């Protein structure tokens, strides 16, 4: 029978692929570089397969077969982790470490209310947070570096299960004195002729805003993208154009005294707020049980603002 690779060998292989450097991969695995190299050489001999190209290149270059083995190794490590997760979830649901990824247009506005609620409901839960763009969070989820995502939907998440928890309506943000300022509701059709200010490419809110306005993913050359919602608000206040803001961000204080007018849209447009986890995760039931706390935090925030 062919000897099977050890989990440690598979970790070496995946770490090298992710870091692209022997030293950094060894550091990530908490071993010396020589130990990692020896482990990979032993894996090649064990499989009788060339995983890395041998040549003058300083950075590791994987063979086509090596790239396939990296993906298989990721899947195998994920399956092994699922064995331990299944046992832990059965012993004490929603306890211990949970690695949560959250996007920048949600995290600063929701987490101040959500975190205390989660601590009260699940006192043994250790929540580790990472804020990043959707695409990078999706990669981290698929690679097993994150357990759960809190993000805006729809989103491209292959091999992930999603749970839509709430709708986050868009509001039109206009500079003072704008021609649409006296409208009770801003016509969505009118936004196509305005200079629409957007976040930088990579923010899912950019795509959601364009979709809400019925526009294509490309915008005019004179557009200038913002790096955050706070920057976007200041650009609107400066009279550079108009934008759409999620109600969650408005209720979370993104305006911060800026001279910006908010108007509803004549045809309501929303983005979904929800959770995502790896398909077939043994902790899926746990993740679903977080939905009420998330929903309650959203409604509590809306109620507080309305008062």
PDB file of C-alpha atoms in Angstrom:
ATOM      1  CA  UNK A   1       0.000   0.000   0.000  1.00  0.00           C
ATOM      2  CA  UNK A   2       1.269   3.478  -0.866  1.00  0.00           C
ATOM      3  CA  UNK A   3       2.368   5.331   2.300  1.00  0.00           C
ATOM      4  CA  UNK A   4       0.073   8.275   3.016  1.00  0.00           C
ATOM      5  CA  UNK A   5       1.392  11.809   3.507  1.00  0.00           C
ATOM      6  CA  UNK A   6       1.317  13.082   7.062  1.00  0.00           C
ATOM      7  CA  UNK A   7      -0.758  16.136   7.998  1.00  0.00           C
ATOM      8  CA  UNK A   8       2.484  17.966   8.751  1.00  0.00           C
ATOM      9  CA  UNK A   9       3.809  17.324   5.237  1.00  0.00           C
ATOM     10  CA  UNK A  10       0.559  18.653   3.801  1.00  0.00           C
ATOM     11  CA  UNK A  11       0.819  21.764   6.004  1.00  0.00           C
ATOM     12  CA  UNK A  12       4.344  22.361   4.686  1.00  0.00           C
ATOM     13  CA  UNK A  13       3.097  22.049   1.117  1.00  0.00           C
ATOM     14  CA  UNK A  14       0.166  24.439   1.582  1.00  0.00           C
ATOM     15  CA  UNK A  15       2.243  26.945   3.541  1.00  0.00           C
ATOM     16  CA  UNK A  16       4.872  27.080   0.797  1.00  0.00           C
ATOM     17  CA  UNK A  17       2.186  27.663  -1.826  1.00  0.00           C
ATOM     18  CA  UNK A  18       0.570  30.430   0.222  1.00  0.00           C
ATOM     19  CA  UNK A  19       3.745  32.264   1.235  1.00  0.00           C
ATOM     20  CA  UNK A  20       5.855  31.627  -1.878  1.00  0.00           C
ATOM     21  CA  UNK A  21       8.990  31.598   0.240  1.00  0.00           C
ATOM     22  CA  UNK A  22      10.678  28.783   2.142  1.00  0.00           C
ATOM     23  CA  UNK A  23      11.642  30.916   5.132  1.00  0.00           C
ATOM     24  CA  UNK A  24       8.207  32.485   5.609  1.00  0.00           C
ATOM     25  CA  UNK A  25       6.491  29.130   5.099  1.00  0.00           C
ATOM     26  CA  UNK A  26       8.719  27.551   7.746  1.00  0.00           C
ATOM     27  CA  UNK A  27       7.975  30.409  10.132  1.00  0.00           C
ATOM     28  CA  UNK A  28       4.230  29.952   9.575  1.00  0.00           C
ATOM     29  CA  UNK A  29       4.589  26.260  10.411  1.00  0.00           C
ATOM     30  CA  UNK A  30       6.781  27.012  13.462  1.00  0.00           C
ATOM     31  CA  UNK A  31       9.690  24.900  12.147  1.00  0.00           C
ATOM     32  CA  UNK A  32      13.121  25.605  10.717  1.00  0.00           C
ATOM     33  CA  UNK A  33      13.558  26.085   6.992  1.00  0.00           C
ATOM     34  CA  UNK A  34      15.652  22.944   6.768  1.00  0.00           C
ATOM     35  CA  UNK A  35      12.917  20.928   8.485  1.00  0.00           C
ATOM     36  CA  UNK A  36      10.315  22.184   6.029  1.00  0.00           C
ATOM     37  CA  UNK A  37      12.550  21.502   3.032  1.00  0.00           C
ATOM     38  CA  UNK A  38      13.350  18.021   4.284  1.00  0.00           C
ATOM     39  CA  UNK A  39       9.666  17.322   4.806  1.00  0.00           C
ATOM     40  CA  UNK A  40       8.833  18.306   1.222  1.00  0.00           C
ATOM     41  CA  UNK A  41      11.696  16.268  -0.201  1.00  0.00           C
ATOM     42  CA  UNK A  42      10.458  13.275   1.786  1.00  0.00           C
ATOM     43  CA  UNK A  43       6.945  13.888   0.421  1.00  0.00           C
ATOM     44  CA  UNK A  44       8.228  13.896  -3.170  1.00  0.00           C
ATOM     45  CA  UNK A  45      10.085  10.647  -2.603  1.00  0.00           C
ATOM     46  CA  UNK A  46       7.115   9.117  -0.851  1.00  0.00           C
ATOM     47  CA  UNK A  47       4.764  10.003  -3.730  1.00  0.00           C
ATOM     48  CA  UNK A  48       7.442   9.411  -6.391  1.00  0.00           C
ATOM     49  CA  UNK A  49       6.409  12.732  -7.918  1.00  0.00           C
ATOM     50  CA  UNK A  50       8.091  16.063  -8.670  1.00  0.00           C
ATOM     51  CA  UNK A  51       6.264  18.744  -6.712  1.00  0.00           C
ATOM     52  CA  UNK A  52       8.751  21.595  -7.229  1.00  0.00           C
ATOM     53  CA  UNK A  53      10.869  22.528 -10.214  1.00  0.00           C
ATOM     54  CA  UNK A  54      14.587  22.370  -9.565  1.00  0.00           C
ATOM     55  CA  UNK A  55      16.439  25.349 -11.017  1.00  0.00           C
ATOM     56  CA  UNK A  56      18.073  28.705 -10.336  1.00  0.00           C
ATOM     57  CA  UNK A  57      14.842  30.466  -9.300  1.00  0.00           C
ATOM     58  CA  UNK A  58      15.008  31.716  -5.714  1.00  0.00           C
ATOM     59  CA  UNK A  59      11.262  31.478  -5.225  1.00  0.00           C
ATOM     60  CA  UNK A  60       9.603  28.041  -5.239  1.00  0.00           C
ATOM     61  CA  UNK A  61       8.070  27.076  -8.574  1.00  0.00           C
ATOM     62  CA  UNK A  62       5.468  24.328  -8.470  1.00  0.00           C
ATOM     63  CA  UNK A  63       5.096  21.758 -11.221  1.00  0.00           C
ATOM     64  CA  UNK A  64       1.587  21.340 -12.708  1.00  0.00           C
ATOM     65  CA  UNK A  65       1.218  18.199 -10.609  1.00  0.00           C
ATOM     66  CA  UNK A  66       2.489  20.104  -7.582  1.00  0.00           C
ATOM     67  CA  UNK A  67      -0.267  22.691  -7.990  1.00  0.00           C
ATOM     68  CA  UNK A  68      -2.858  19.923  -8.110  1.00  0.00           C
ATOM     69  CA  UNK A  69      -1.402  18.388  -4.962  1.00  0.00           C
ATOM     70  CA  UNK A  70      -1.589  21.751  -3.171  1.00  0.00           C
ATOM     71  CA  UNK A  71      -5.342  21.878  -3.781  1.00  0.00           C
ATOM     72  CA  UNK A  72      -5.739  18.274  -2.679  1.00  0.00           C
ATOM     73  CA  UNK A  73      -3.705  19.034   0.437  1.00  0.00           C
ATOM     74  CA  UNK A  74      -5.980  21.964   1.297  1.00  0.00           C
ATOM     75  CA  UNK A  75      -9.024  19.739   0.977  1.00  0.00           C
ATOM     76  CA  UNK A  76      -7.437  17.013   3.096  1.00  0.00           C
ATOM     77  CA  UNK A  77      -6.444  19.440   5.856  1.00  0.00           C
ATOM     78  CA  UNK A  78      -9.934  20.938   5.828  1.00  0.00           C
ATOM     79  CA  UNK A  79     -11.437  17.468   6.193  1.00  0.00           C
ATOM     80  CA  UNK A  80      -9.115  16.663   9.102  1.00  0.00           C
ATOM     81  CA  UNK A  81     -10.025  19.937  10.805  1.00  0.00           C
ATOM     82  CA  UNK A  82     -13.699  19.098  10.344  1.00  0.00           C
ATOM     83  CA  UNK A  83     -13.228  15.914  12.371  1.00  0.00           C
ATOM     84  CA  UNK A  84     -12.008  17.901  15.375  1.00  0.00           C
ATOM     85  CA  UNK A  85     -14.608  20.645  14.831  1.00  0.00           C
ATOM     86  CA  UNK A  86     -17.431  18.114  14.795  1.00  0.00           C
ATOM     87  CA  UNK A  87     -16.367  16.724  18.157  1.00  0.00           C
ATOM     88  CA  UNK A  88     -15.891  20.204  19.657  1.00  0.00           C
ATOM     89  CA  UNK A  89     -19.281  21.415  18.416  1.00  0.00           C
ATOM     90  CA  UNK A  90     -20.985  18.404  19.961  1.00  0.00           C
ATOM     91  CA  UNK A  91     -19.315  19.032  23.330  1.00  0.00           C
ATOM     92  CA  UNK A  92     -20.006  22.753  23.626  1.00  0.00           C
ATOM     93  CA  UNK A  93     -21.603  24.654  20.723  1.00  0.00           C
ATOM     94  CA  UNK A  94     -20.378  28.189  20.055  1.00  0.00           C
ATOM     95  CA  UNK A  95     -17.452  28.048  22.410  1.00  0.00           C
ATOM     96  CA  UNK A  96     -13.739  28.389  21.846  1.00  0.00           C
ATOM     97  CA  UNK A  97     -12.108  30.242  18.964  1.00  0.00           C
ATOM     98  CA  UNK A  98     -14.105  31.415  15.946  1.00  0.00           C
ATOM     99  CA  UNK A  99     -12.329  33.299  13.155  1.00  0.00           C
ATOM    100  CA  UNK A 100     -14.734  35.812  11.645  1.00  0.00           C
ATOM    101  CA  UNK A 101     -14.076  37.853   8.516  1.00  0.00           C
ATOM    102  CA  UNK A 102     -16.032  41.059   7.988  1.00  0.00           C
ATOM    103  CA  UNK A 103     -16.042  43.636   5.190  1.00  0.00           C
ATOM    104  CA  UNK A 104     -15.164  47.320   5.832  1.00  0.00           C
ATOM    105  CA  UNK A 105     -18.624  48.626   4.930  1.00  0.00           C
ATOM    106  CA  UNK A 106     -20.184  46.517   7.693  1.00  0.00           C
ATOM    107  CA  UNK A 107     -17.603  45.999  10.447  1.00  0.00           C
ATOM    108  CA  UNK A 108     -17.181  49.540  11.880  1.00  0.00           C
ATOM    109  CA  UNK A 109     -20.929  50.157  11.890  1.00  0.00           C
ATOM    110  CA  UNK A 110     -22.291  46.855  13.197  1.00  0.00           C
ATOM    111  CA  UNK A 111     -19.592  45.300  15.376  1.00  0.00           C
ATOM    112  CA  UNK A 112     -19.846  47.855  18.238  1.00  0.00           C
ATOM    113  CA  UNK A 113     -23.404  46.588  18.831  1.00  0.00           C
ATOM    114  CA  UNK A 114     -22.968  42.982  17.748  1.00  0.00           C
ATOM    115  CA  UNK A 115     -19.900  42.115  19.841  1.00  0.00           C
ATOM    116  CA  UNK A 116     -21.468  42.861  23.265  1.00  0.00           C
ATOM    117  CA  UNK A 117     -24.571  40.905  22.239  1.00  0.00           C
ATOM    118  CA  UNK A 118     -22.466  37.896  21.251  1.00  0.00           C
ATOM    119  CA  UNK A 119     -20.467  38.060  24.479  1.00  0.00           C
ATOM    120  CA  UNK A 120     -23.700  38.012  26.486  1.00  0.00           C
ATOM    121  CA  UNK A 121     -25.282  35.200  24.476  1.00  0.00           C
ATOM    122  CA  UNK A 122     -22.156  33.046  24.060  1.00  0.00           C
ATOM    123  CA  UNK A 123     -19.741  33.851  26.927  1.00  0.00           C
ATOM    124  CA  UNK A 124     -17.347  31.019  26.051  1.00  0.00           C
ATOM    125  CA  UNK A 125     -16.982  32.113  22.417  1.00  0.00           C
ATOM    126  CA  UNK A 126     -13.581  33.558  21.506  1.00  0.00           C
ATOM    127  CA  UNK A 127     -14.158  35.724  18.444  1.00  0.00           C
ATOM    128  CA  UNK A 128     -11.134  36.644  16.337  1.00  0.00           C
ATOM    129  CA  UNK A 129     -11.825  39.306  13.707  1.00  0.00           C
ATOM    130  CA  UNK A 130     -10.327  40.108  10.331  1.00  0.00           C
ATOM    131  CA  UNK A 131     -11.537  43.035   8.227  1.00  0.00           C
ATOM    132  CA  UNK A 132     -10.840  42.848   4.495  1.00  0.00           C
ATOM    133  CA  UNK A 133     -12.421  42.993   1.053  1.00  0.00           C
ATOM    134  CA  UNK A 134     -14.860  40.279   0.033  1.00  0.00           C
ATOM    135  CA  UNK A 135     -12.609  38.512  -2.481  1.00  0.00           C
ATOM    136  CA  UNK A 136      -9.738  38.124  -0.026  1.00  0.00           C
ATOM    137  CA  UNK A 137     -12.057  37.013   2.757  1.00  0.00           C
ATOM    138  CA  UNK A 138     -13.561  34.424   0.394  1.00  0.00           C
ATOM    139  CA  UNK A 139     -10.061  33.087  -0.344  1.00  0.00           C
ATOM    140  CA  UNK A 140      -9.290  32.889   3.379  1.00  0.00           C
ATOM    141  CA  UNK A 141     -12.547  31.067   4.010  1.00  0.00           C
ATOM    142  CA  UNK A 142     -11.874  28.525   1.259  1.00  0.00           C
ATOM    143  CA  UNK A 143      -8.318  27.980   2.536  1.00  0.00           C
ATOM    144  CA  UNK A 144      -9.510  27.388   6.104  1.00  0.00           C
ATOM    145  CA  UNK A 145      -7.910  30.539   7.530  1.00  0.00           C
ATOM    146  CA  UNK A 146     -11.366  31.861   8.446  1.00  0.00           C
ATOM    147  CA  UNK A 147     -14.417  29.997   9.732  1.00  0.00           C
ATOM    148  CA  UNK A 148     -17.226  32.442   9.009  1.00  0.00           C
ATOM    149  CA  UNK A 149     -17.842  35.636   7.031  1.00  0.00           C
ATOM    150  CA  UNK A 150     -20.139  38.563   7.778  1.00  0.00           C
ATOM    151  CA  UNK A 151     -20.677  40.314   4.478  1.00  0.00           C
ATOM    152  CA  UNK A 152     -23.020  41.909   1.981  1.00  0.00           C
ATOM    153  CA  UNK A 153     -24.961  39.751  -0.450  1.00  0.00           C
ATOM    154  CA  UNK A 154     -25.078  38.865  -3.254  1.00  0.00           C
ATOM    155  CA  UNK A 155     -21.415  37.864  -3.443  1.00  0.00           C
ATOM    156  CA  UNK A 156     -19.443  35.367  -5.487  1.00  0.00           C
ATOM    157  CA  UNK A 157     -18.666  32.623  -2.982  1.00  0.00           C
ATOM    158  CA  UNK A 158     -18.023  29.290  -4.704  1.00  0.00           C
ATOM    159  CA  UNK A 159     -18.317  26.239  -2.481  1.00  0.00           C
ATOM    160  CA  UNK A 160     -19.769  28.294   0.372  1.00  0.00           C
ATOM    161  CA  UNK A 161     -23.156  28.270   2.028  1.00  0.00           C
ATOM    162  CA  UNK A 162     -24.789  31.624   2.766  1.00  0.00           C
ATOM    163  CA  UNK A 163     -27.562  32.768   5.061  1.00  0.00           C
ATOM    164  CA  UNK A 164     -29.238  36.090   4.292  1.00  0.00           C
ATOM    165  CA  UNK A 165     -30.135  37.668   7.637  1.00  0.00           C
ATOM    166  CA  UNK A 166     -31.423  41.152   6.823  1.00  0.00           C
ATOM    167  CA  UNK A 167     -31.865  43.790   4.130  1.00  0.00           C
ATOM    168  CA  UNK A 168     -29.865  47.004   4.241  1.00  0.00           C
ATOM    169  CA  UNK A 169     -31.649  49.766   2.267  1.00  0.00           C
ATOM    170  CA  UNK A 170     -29.709  52.323   0.238  1.00  0.00           C
ATOM    171  CA  UNK A 171     -30.174  56.063   0.751  1.00  0.00           C
ATOM    172  CA  UNK A 172     -29.169  58.711  -1.763  1.00  0.00           C
ATOM    173  CA  UNK A 173     -26.507  61.082  -0.419  1.00  0.00           C
ATOM    174  CA  UNK A 174     -26.493  64.558  -2.015  1.00  0.00           C
ATOM    175  CA  UNK A 175     -24.467  67.709  -1.421  1.00  0.00           C
ATOM    176  CA  UNK A 176     -26.377  70.692  -0.072  1.00  0.00           C
ATOM    177  CA  UNK A 177     -28.113  72.704  -2.785  1.00  0.00           C
ATOM    178  CA  UNK A 178     -28.227  69.778  -5.225  1.00  0.00           C
ATOM    179  CA  UNK A 179     -30.909  69.926  -7.928  1.00  0.00           C
ATOM    180  CA  UNK A 180     -32.582  66.819  -6.453  1.00  0.00           C
ATOM    181  CA  UNK A 181     -32.554  68.134  -2.897  1.00  0.00           C
ATOM    182  CA  UNK A 182     -36.231  69.125  -2.948  1.00  0.00           C
ATOM    183  CA  UNK A 183     -37.436  65.773  -4.255  1.00  0.00           C
ATOM    184  CA  UNK A 184     -39.285  63.695  -1.630  1.00  0.00           C
ATOM    185  CA  UNK A 185     -37.542  60.652  -3.079  1.00  0.00           C
ATOM    186  CA  UNK A 186     -34.642  60.580  -5.539  1.00  0.00           C
ATOM    187  CA  UNK A 187     -35.547  58.876  -8.828  1.00  0.00           C
ATOM    188  CA  UNK A 188     -33.194  55.974  -9.438  1.00  0.00           C
ATOM    189  CA  UNK A 189     -33.318  56.765 -13.163  1.00  0.00           C
ATOM    190  CA  UNK A 190     -31.943  60.263 -12.477  1.00  0.00           C
ATOM    191  CA  UNK A 191     -28.736  58.912 -10.927  1.00  0.00           C
ATOM    192  CA  UNK A 192     -27.494  57.748 -14.304  1.00  0.00           C
ATOM    193  CA  UNK A 193     -26.925  61.358 -15.365  1.00  0.00           C
ATOM    194  CA  UNK A 194     -25.165  62.325 -12.118  1.00  0.00           C
ATOM    195  CA  UNK A 195     -21.507  62.036 -11.251  1.00  0.00           C
ATOM    196  CA  UNK A 196     -21.784  58.908  -9.127  1.00  0.00           C
ATOM    197  CA  UNK A 197     -19.052  58.632  -6.511  1.00  0.00           C
ATOM    198  CA  UNK A 198     -17.970  55.080  -5.685  1.00  0.00           C
ATOM    199  CA  UNK A 199     -15.596  53.118  -3.527  1.00  0.00           C
ATOM    200  CA  UNK A 200     -12.439  51.694  -5.062  1.00  0.00           C
ATOM    201  CA  UNK A 201     -12.624  48.572  -7.183  1.00  0.00           C
ATOM    202  CA  UNK A 202     -12.674  45.482  -4.963  1.00  0.00           C
ATOM    203  CA  UNK A 203     -15.303  46.784  -2.549  1.00  0.00           C
ATOM    204  CA  UNK A 204     -18.504  44.826  -3.086  1.00  0.00           C
ATOM    205  CA  UNK A 205     -20.475  47.979  -2.224  1.00  0.00           C
ATOM    206  CA  UNK A 206     -19.201  49.476  -5.471  1.00  0.00           C
ATOM    207  CA  UNK A 207     -20.871  46.689  -7.471  1.00  0.00           C
ATOM    208  CA  UNK A 208     -24.021  46.821  -5.347  1.00  0.00           C
ATOM    209  CA  UNK A 209     -24.295  50.597  -5.878  1.00  0.00           C
ATOM    210  CA  UNK A 210     -23.905  50.275  -9.629  1.00  0.00           C
ATOM    211  CA  UNK A 211     -26.475  47.471  -9.703  1.00  0.00           C
ATOM    212  CA  UNK A 212     -28.929  49.539  -7.652  1.00  0.00           C
ATOM    213  CA  UNK A 213     -28.562  52.385 -10.154  1.00  0.00           C
ATOM    214  CA  UNK A 214     -28.889  50.054 -13.121  1.00  0.00           C
ATOM    215  CA  UNK A 215     -25.396  50.958 -14.354  1.00  0.00           C
ATOM    216  CA  UNK A 216     -22.613  48.818 -15.770  1.00  0.00           C
ATOM    217  CA  UNK A 217     -19.456  47.918 -13.854  1.00  0.00           C
ATOM    218  CA  UNK A 218     -17.486  50.560 -15.762  1.00  0.00           C
ATOM    219  CA  UNK A 219     -17.824  54.226 -14.921  1.00  0.00           C
ATOM    220  CA  UNK A 220     -16.652  57.365 -16.642  1.00  0.00           C
ATOM    221  CA  UNK A 221     -12.971  58.224 -16.785  1.00  0.00           C
ATOM    222  CA  UNK A 222     -13.387  61.363 -14.666  1.00  0.00           C
ATOM    223  CA  UNK A 223     -14.620  59.337 -11.712  1.00  0.00           C
ATOM    224  CA  UNK A 224     -12.447  59.253  -8.600  1.00  0.00           C
ATOM    225  CA  UNK A 225     -12.877  56.302  -6.269  1.00  0.00           C
ATOM    226  CA  UNK A 226     -12.825  56.593  -2.477  1.00  0.00           C
ATOM    227  CA  UNK A 227     -11.001  54.258  -0.125  1.00  0.00           C
ATOM    228  CA  UNK A 228     -13.700  54.213   2.571  1.00  0.00           C
ATOM    229  CA  UNK A 229     -17.276  55.259   3.232  1.00  0.00           C
ATOM    230  CA  UNK A 230     -16.078  58.123   5.425  1.00  0.00           C
ATOM    231  CA  UNK A 231     -13.980  59.451   2.549  1.00  0.00           C
ATOM    232  CA  UNK A 232     -16.911  59.001   0.191  1.00  0.00           C
ATOM    233  CA  UNK A 233     -19.136  61.117   2.458  1.00  0.00           C
ATOM    234  CA  UNK A 234     -16.589  63.928   2.526  1.00  0.00           C
ATOM    235  CA  UNK A 235     -16.378  63.898  -1.270  1.00  0.00           C
ATOM    236  CA  UNK A 236     -20.156  64.258  -1.471  1.00  0.00           C
ATOM    237  CA  UNK A 237     -20.073  67.069   1.100  1.00  0.00           C
ATOM    238  CA  UNK A 238     -17.469  68.783  -1.069  1.00  0.00           C
ATOM    239  CA  UNK A 239     -19.888  68.878  -3.974  1.00  0.00           C
ATOM    240  CA  UNK A 240     -17.979  66.394  -6.143  1.00  0.00           C
ATOM    241  CA  UNK A 241     -20.990  64.205  -6.849  1.00  0.00           C
ATOM    242  CA  UNK A 242     -23.624  61.954  -5.325  1.00  0.00           C
ATOM    243  CA  UNK A 243     -23.583  58.416  -3.980  1.00  0.00           C
ATOM    244  CA  UNK A 244     -25.652  55.733  -2.309  1.00  0.00           C
ATOM    245  CA  UNK A 245     -25.039  54.895   1.334  1.00  0.00           C
ATOM    246  CA  UNK A 246     -26.240  51.790   3.185  1.00  0.00           C
ATOM    247  CA  UNK A 247     -28.605  52.648   6.008  1.00  0.00           C
ATOM    248  CA  UNK A 248     -26.432  50.563   8.360  1.00  0.00           C
ATOM    249  CA  UNK A 249     -23.515  52.940   7.797  1.00  0.00           C
ATOM    250  CA  UNK A 250     -25.721  56.017   8.216  1.00  0.00           C
ATOM    251  CA  UNK A 251     -27.103  54.689  11.489  1.00  0.00           C
ATOM    252  CA  UNK A 252     -23.543  53.825  12.517  1.00  0.00           C
ATOM    253  CA  UNK A 253     -22.483  57.472  12.253  1.00  0.00           C
ATOM    254  CA  UNK A 254     -20.712  57.614   8.901  1.00  0.00           C
ATOM    255  CA  UNK A 255     -22.014  61.146   8.257  1.00  0.00           C
ATOM    256  CA  UNK A 256     -20.293  62.493  11.406  1.00  0.00           C
ATOM    257  CA  UNK A 257     -21.632  66.020  10.979  1.00  0.00           C
ATOM    258  CA  UNK A 258     -20.878  66.271   7.254  1.00  0.00           C
ATOM    259  CA  UNK A 259     -23.085  68.607   5.207  1.00  0.00           C
ATOM    260  CA  UNK A 260     -24.829  65.865   3.267  1.00  0.00           C
ATOM    261  CA  UNK A 261     -28.523  65.448   2.493  1.00  0.00           C
ATOM    262  CA  UNK A 262     -30.039  61.970   2.672  1.00  0.00           C
ATOM    263  CA  UNK A 263     -33.039  60.996   0.580  1.00  0.00           C
ATOM    264  CA  UNK A 264     -34.877  57.710   0.033  1.00  0.00           C
ATOM    265  CA  UNK A 265     -35.001  56.288  -3.482  1.00  0.00           C
ATOM    266  CA  UNK A 266     -38.241  56.266  -5.413  1.00  0.00           C
ATOM    267  CA  UNK A 267     -37.697  52.559  -6.099  1.00  0.00           C
ATOM    268  CA  UNK A 268     -36.248  51.019  -2.912  1.00  0.00           C
ATOM    269  CA  UNK A 269     -32.911  49.266  -3.413  1.00  0.00           C
ATOM    270  CA  UNK A 270     -31.129  47.128  -0.835  1.00  0.00           C
ATOM    271  CA  UNK A 271     -28.100  44.971  -0.253  1.00  0.00           C
ATOM    272  CA  UNK A 272     -28.395  41.813   1.787  1.00  0.00           C
ATOM    273  CA  UNK A 273     -26.513  41.291   5.029  1.00  0.00           C
ATOM    274  CA  UNK A 274     -25.616  37.741   5.838  1.00  0.00           C
ATOM    275  CA  UNK A 275     -23.237  35.019   6.882  1.00  0.00           C
ATOM    276  CA  UNK A 276     -21.170  32.613   4.801  1.00  0.00           C
ATOM    277  CA  UNK A 277     -19.268  29.449   5.701  1.00  0.00           C
ATOM    278  CA  UNK A 278     -17.692  26.536   3.889  1.00  0.00           C
ATOM    279  CA  UNK A 279     -20.235  24.174   2.402  1.00  0.00           C
ATOM    280  CA  UNK A 280     -20.701  21.040   4.515  1.00  0.00           C
ATOM    281  CA  UNK A 281     -18.986  22.644   7.529  1.00  0.00           C
ATOM    282  CA  UNK A 282     -19.679  20.599  10.667  1.00  0.00           C
ATOM    283  CA  UNK A 283     -20.357  23.902  12.445  1.00  0.00           C
ATOM    284  CA  UNK A 284     -23.125  25.007  10.073  1.00  0.00           C
ATOM    285  CA  UNK A 285     -25.801  24.636  12.748  1.00  0.00           C
ATOM    286  CA  UNK A 286     -23.742  26.795  15.108  1.00  0.00           C
ATOM    287  CA  UNK A 287     -23.310  29.488  12.486  1.00  0.00           C
ATOM    288  CA  UNK A 288     -27.029  29.553  11.765  1.00  0.00           C
ATOM    289  CA  UNK A 289     -27.686  30.073  15.465  1.00  0.00           C
ATOM    290  CA  UNK A 290     -25.749  33.366  15.256  1.00  0.00           C
ATOM    291  CA  UNK A 291     -28.357  34.812  12.895  1.00  0.00           C
ATOM    292  CA  UNK A 292     -30.813  35.965  15.630  1.00  0.00           C
ATOM    293  CA  UNK A 293     -28.078  37.906  17.455  1.00  0.00           C
ATOM    294  CA  UNK A 294     -27.071  39.547  14.187  1.00  0.00           C
ATOM    295  CA  UNK A 295     -30.650  40.404  13.316  1.00  0.00           C
ATOM    296  CA  UNK A 296     -31.374  41.751  16.813  1.00  0.00           C
ATOM    297  CA  UNK A 297     -28.288  44.000  16.656  1.00  0.00           C
ATOM    298  CA  UNK A 298     -29.445  45.447  13.344  1.00  0.00           C
ATOM    299  CA  UNK A 299     -32.967  46.137  14.588  1.00  0.00           C
ATOM    300  CA  UNK A 300     -31.741  47.575  17.882  1.00  0.00           C
ATOM    301  CA  UNK A 301     -29.483  49.951  15.998  1.00  0.00           C
ATOM    302  CA  UNK A 302     -32.333  51.073  13.774  1.00  0.00           C
ATOM    303  CA  UNK A 303     -34.597  51.615  16.802  1.00  0.00           C
ATOM    304  CA  UNK A 304     -31.950  53.632  18.617  1.00  0.00           C
ATOM    305  CA  UNK A 305     -31.486  55.933  15.625  1.00  0.00           C
ATOM    306  CA  UNK A 306     -35.229  56.401  15.123  1.00  0.00           C
ATOM    307  CA  UNK A 307     -35.550  57.660  18.695  1.00  0.00           C
TER     308      UNK A 307
END
